[in-house]
Amino acid sequence: MHGTLDIAPHHMLSRAQELGEMLRRRRETLDPGRLGLGRAGRVRTPGLRREEVAARADIGITWYTKLEQGRPIRVSPRVLLSVAQALEFNEVETEHLFRLANLPVPPRLDSPQVCKPLTAASQHILDQLCPYPALIQTQRYNIRGFNEAYRRLVGVDLHAIPAEDRNCIYLSLVNPAWRASQADPDEMLANMAALFRASMAEHLDDPVWERQLQRYMSASDQFRIVWDRYQLKGIENAVKRFRLADGTILALQSNNWWASPSNDDRMIVYTPVDEIGAERLKTMMKRKRAC
């Protein structure tokens, strides 16, 4: 029993010491002059003083000193975030800090309305994939980029859709042309809702995800019904069926790749399952200007 009691504190102290070391090293690299902290007399230590960090974070110096010394003290997410901001940690560093403290990683401060613009290189990759329809979307189904083949496949001029409305789930609820391009619209919506629910489990209490969910709920009673089924799914490379403008049903294989280290941006490329499908994609692209 004594052995069991000895293990847990040692493990906590190890993580606490690493957290303290992370704070100390960053504190010593910050330039007081750049931060507007004037000093008189000789400066003996590099970087900021502990009391300066505490003041910037609006916390007590005694409490901050214990934290930096690696003592196993309790810390709230709000206070730790204040310390991270005071020490100018970036997003990755802040997430690491929270993990060392055994606290839930704070939600990312994404814009609730507009997606970050796609890089020219990523758009070039999408364009080069024609005649295969391709897009890049986030976990919340916001479409960040697409090629001409995908635009024609769904039968909607996505360039004319406001960025905040360019979302696969939202469009399937409010846009008749988008819904008409799905050969199995109810099944497609149920799959997306199940994937969204599974992903949202990693973002509990994230206001950005909550706002997105509420937007789906407000847009359609059908989504509420599907959501209440409480189904969850993982991403898979499945065959999906689309209805082209001439009424032709086209079966395409979805192929998923993750386009960012955070695994948030997912590139989906639709490829034909047979030669007939390949010819139909070529014909679709020939009807108007090609990519």
XYZ file of C-alpha atoms in Angstrom:
291
model
C 0.000 0.000 0.000
C 2.853 2.377 0.801
C 4.334 1.652 -2.629
C 1.094 2.649 -4.320
C 0.945 5.917 -2.416
C 4.524 6.759 -3.375
C 3.992 6.358 -7.144
C 1.216 8.918 -7.715
C 2.922 11.920 -6.031
C 6.169 11.169 -7.861
C 4.322 11.140 -11.195
C 2.557 14.419 -10.377
C 5.786 16.048 -9.259
C 7.536 15.002 -12.476
C 4.910 16.681 -14.638
C 4.757 19.698 -12.331
C 8.524 20.131 -12.530
C 8.428 19.997 -16.330
C 5.661 22.590 -16.339
C 7.700 24.836 -14.047
C 10.772 24.442 -16.221
C 8.747 25.421 -19.287
C 7.532 28.581 -17.547
C 10.979 29.538 -16.272
C 12.734 29.112 -19.605
C 10.163 31.215 -21.447
C 10.259 33.903 -18.719
C 14.015 34.222 -19.135
C 13.750 34.767 -22.913
C 11.254 37.658 -22.841
C 12.605 41.173 -23.288
C 11.314 43.588 -20.590
C 11.984 46.594 -22.815
C 9.870 45.233 -25.650
C 7.032 44.663 -23.196
C 7.281 48.192 -21.853
C 8.663 47.194 -18.456
C 11.152 49.912 -17.606
C 13.818 49.113 -15.035
C 16.205 51.195 -13.009
C 19.632 50.051 -11.960
C 21.495 46.879 -12.768
C 19.556 43.909 -14.101
C 20.964 40.691 -12.645
C 18.657 38.124 -14.196
C 17.764 37.620 -17.881
C 14.234 38.099 -19.074
C 11.316 38.967 -16.831
C 11.164 38.719 -13.072
C 8.618 36.384 -11.529
C 6.686 39.288 -10.069
C 6.446 40.825 -13.547
C 4.944 37.642 -14.973
C 2.529 37.451 -12.059
C 1.472 41.052 -12.633
C 0.954 40.486 -16.368
C -1.146 37.395 -15.590
C -2.994 39.204 -12.785
C -2.186 36.516 -10.204
C -0.298 36.441 -6.895
C 3.497 36.276 -6.914
C 3.558 33.571 -4.218
C 1.220 31.384 -6.243
C 3.189 31.896 -9.481
C 6.489 31.165 -7.706
C 5.162 27.824 -6.480
C 3.960 26.984 -9.968
C 7.319 27.758 -11.536
C 9.158 25.847 -8.803
C 7.281 22.740 -9.869
C 5.249 22.285 -6.726
C 2.163 20.059 -7.200
C -0.465 22.751 -6.675
C -3.952 22.952 -8.144
C -4.444 25.386 -11.004
C -7.610 26.402 -12.828
C -7.795 26.541 -16.638
C -8.552 30.279 -16.500
C -5.452 31.074 -14.441
C -3.174 28.832 -16.501
C -4.396 30.461 -19.687
C -3.593 33.877 -18.184
C -0.048 32.684 -17.423
C 0.317 31.329 -20.972
C -0.780 34.662 -22.410
C 1.516 36.593 -20.082
C 4.456 34.505 -21.311
C 3.334 34.829 -24.948
C 2.932 31.111 -25.563
C 1.613 30.181 -28.985
C -1.283 27.765 -29.473
C 0.856 24.602 -29.555
C 2.835 25.661 -26.474
C -0.375 26.499 -24.596
C -1.847 23.091 -25.399
C 1.330 21.407 -24.122
C 1.204 23.480 -20.949
C -2.364 22.354 -20.269
C -1.457 18.719 -20.831
C 1.385 18.989 -18.333
C -1.139 20.366 -15.831
C -3.551 17.489 -16.577
C -6.187 19.995 -17.675
C -8.475 19.862 -20.733
C -6.895 21.671 -23.647
C -8.653 25.043 -24.129
C -10.815 25.405 -27.237
C -9.145 27.053 -30.179
C -10.235 30.592 -30.851
C -11.349 29.960 -34.425
C -13.512 32.530 -36.134
C -17.147 31.477 -35.721
C -18.036 32.880 -39.144
C -15.338 32.573 -41.732
C -12.762 29.884 -42.502
C -9.122 30.800 -42.837
C -8.240 31.333 -46.509
C -6.815 28.354 -48.348
C -3.186 28.653 -49.431
C -2.432 29.031 -53.124
C -0.455 25.778 -53.025
C -3.408 23.822 -51.633
C -5.761 25.308 -54.219
C -3.283 24.393 -56.962
C -3.298 20.776 -55.775
C -7.103 20.708 -55.887
C -7.134 22.174 -59.405
C -4.597 19.662 -60.668
C -6.823 16.782 -59.535
C -9.497 17.544 -62.167
C -11.470 15.776 -63.565
C -11.646 14.157 -60.124
C -13.892 16.212 -57.797
C -11.959 17.320 -54.705
C -12.405 19.607 -51.717
C -10.752 20.529 -48.423
C -13.034 20.820 -45.409
C -12.738 21.164 -41.652
C -14.036 18.788 -38.980
C -17.083 21.044 -38.726
C -17.733 20.511 -42.470
C -16.766 24.040 -43.483
C -15.523 23.959 -47.087
C -12.173 25.711 -47.278
C -11.445 24.951 -50.919
C -12.699 22.997 -53.921
C -11.998 22.472 -57.600
C -14.186 23.010 -60.642
C -15.017 19.314 -60.895
C -16.463 19.325 -57.376
C -18.462 22.485 -58.082
C -20.059 20.816 -61.085
C -20.630 17.578 -59.235
C -22.756 19.255 -56.556
C -24.449 21.569 -59.061
C -23.976 24.664 -56.903
C -21.872 27.740 -57.643
C -19.900 27.651 -54.412
C -18.089 30.877 -55.309
C -21.427 32.662 -54.980
C -22.101 31.166 -51.535
C -20.892 33.329 -48.583
C -17.895 31.747 -46.853
C -19.809 31.330 -43.587
C -22.516 29.327 -45.407
C -20.108 27.142 -47.367
C -20.659 24.097 -45.189
C -21.614 20.598 -46.379
C -24.149 19.914 -43.616
C -25.694 23.382 -43.746
C -26.058 23.313 -47.535
C -27.660 19.876 -47.414
C -30.299 21.376 -45.096
C -31.058 24.677 -46.861
C -29.965 24.413 -50.503
C -32.320 22.405 -52.807
C -29.754 22.173 -55.627
C -27.145 20.759 -53.265
C -29.591 18.225 -51.885
C -30.687 17.242 -55.398
C -27.088 16.360 -56.270
C -27.106 13.650 -53.591
C -28.573 10.347 -54.793
C -29.168 9.344 -51.152
C -29.592 12.701 -49.339
C -31.085 11.306 -46.113
C -28.352 8.697 -45.761
C -25.678 11.301 -46.537
C -27.036 13.667 -43.882
C -27.218 10.899 -41.277
C -23.590 9.947 -41.974
C -22.391 13.547 -41.663
C -24.321 14.052 -38.422
C -22.793 10.877 -36.969
C -19.295 12.001 -37.957
C -19.908 15.480 -36.564
C -21.090 14.032 -33.238
C -18.025 11.793 -32.964
C -15.670 14.717 -33.689
C -17.517 17.028 -31.298
C -16.721 14.650 -28.434
C -13.145 15.975 -28.648
C -14.391 19.582 -28.404
C -16.814 19.542 -25.499
C -17.659 23.005 -24.166
C -16.043 24.569 -27.244
C -18.269 27.565 -28.099
C -17.323 27.384 -31.795
C -18.612 23.814 -32.064
C -21.682 24.661 -29.988
C -22.551 27.543 -32.307
C -22.146 25.313 -35.341
C -24.436 22.672 -33.867
C -27.071 25.256 -32.978
C -26.955 26.588 -36.526
C -27.736 23.121 -37.888
C -30.526 22.713 -35.356
C -32.070 26.064 -36.288
C -31.810 25.406 -40.020
C -33.852 22.202 -40.106
C -36.138 20.033 -38.017
C -34.770 17.108 -40.004
C -31.324 17.623 -38.526
C -32.803 17.590 -35.010
C -34.429 14.228 -35.741
C -31.196 12.779 -37.124
C -29.140 14.206 -34.248
C -31.443 12.675 -31.654
C -30.666 9.197 -32.958
C -27.276 9.576 -31.208
C -25.296 7.759 -33.904
C -21.519 8.017 -34.145
C -19.227 7.072 -37.006
C -15.593 7.268 -37.959
C -14.294 8.551 -41.285
C -13.979 5.876 -43.948
C -13.278 5.745 -47.669
C -16.813 4.839 -48.742
C -18.583 4.808 -52.101
C -21.027 7.721 -52.438
C -23.671 8.233 -55.092
C -24.288 11.563 -56.813
C -26.979 12.673 -59.237
C -25.644 14.663 -62.183
C -27.492 17.489 -63.909
C -28.831 15.110 -66.582
C -30.204 12.764 -63.922
C -27.396 10.215 -64.251
C -26.428 8.466 -61.023
C -22.671 8.424 -60.544
C -20.953 6.252 -57.909
C -17.633 7.655 -56.691
C -15.086 6.402 -54.184
C -14.205 8.960 -51.508
C -10.519 9.111 -50.571
C -9.553 11.029 -47.422
C -6.274 12.731 -46.573
C -5.489 15.088 -43.698
C -3.934 18.319 -44.861
C -2.674 19.856 -41.586
C -0.725 18.751 -38.488
C -3.794 19.370 -36.341
C -5.780 16.888 -38.467
C -8.523 19.481 -38.786
C -8.349 20.062 -42.542
C -9.347 17.000 -44.539
C -8.914 16.685 -48.287
C -11.463 14.458 -49.998
C -10.946 13.278 -53.571
C -13.710 11.418 -55.396
C -12.524 8.843 -57.914
C -14.599 6.669 -60.286
C -15.227 3.054 -59.339
C -15.265 1.890 -62.979
C -14.562 2.993 -66.559
C -18.143 4.169 -67.054
C -17.766 6.525 -64.096
C -14.453 7.801 -65.450
C -16.060 8.641 -68.781
C -18.970 10.397 -67.092
C -16.574 12.622 -65.149
C -14.792 13.554 -68.377
C -18.116 14.295 -70.067
C -19.198 16.425 -67.098
C -16.070 18.521 -67.454
C -16.449 18.932 -71.226
C -19.909 20.463 -71.016
C -18.449 23.792 -69.971
C -14.990 25.189 -69.538
C -12.517 22.651 -68.183
C -10.285 23.165 -65.123
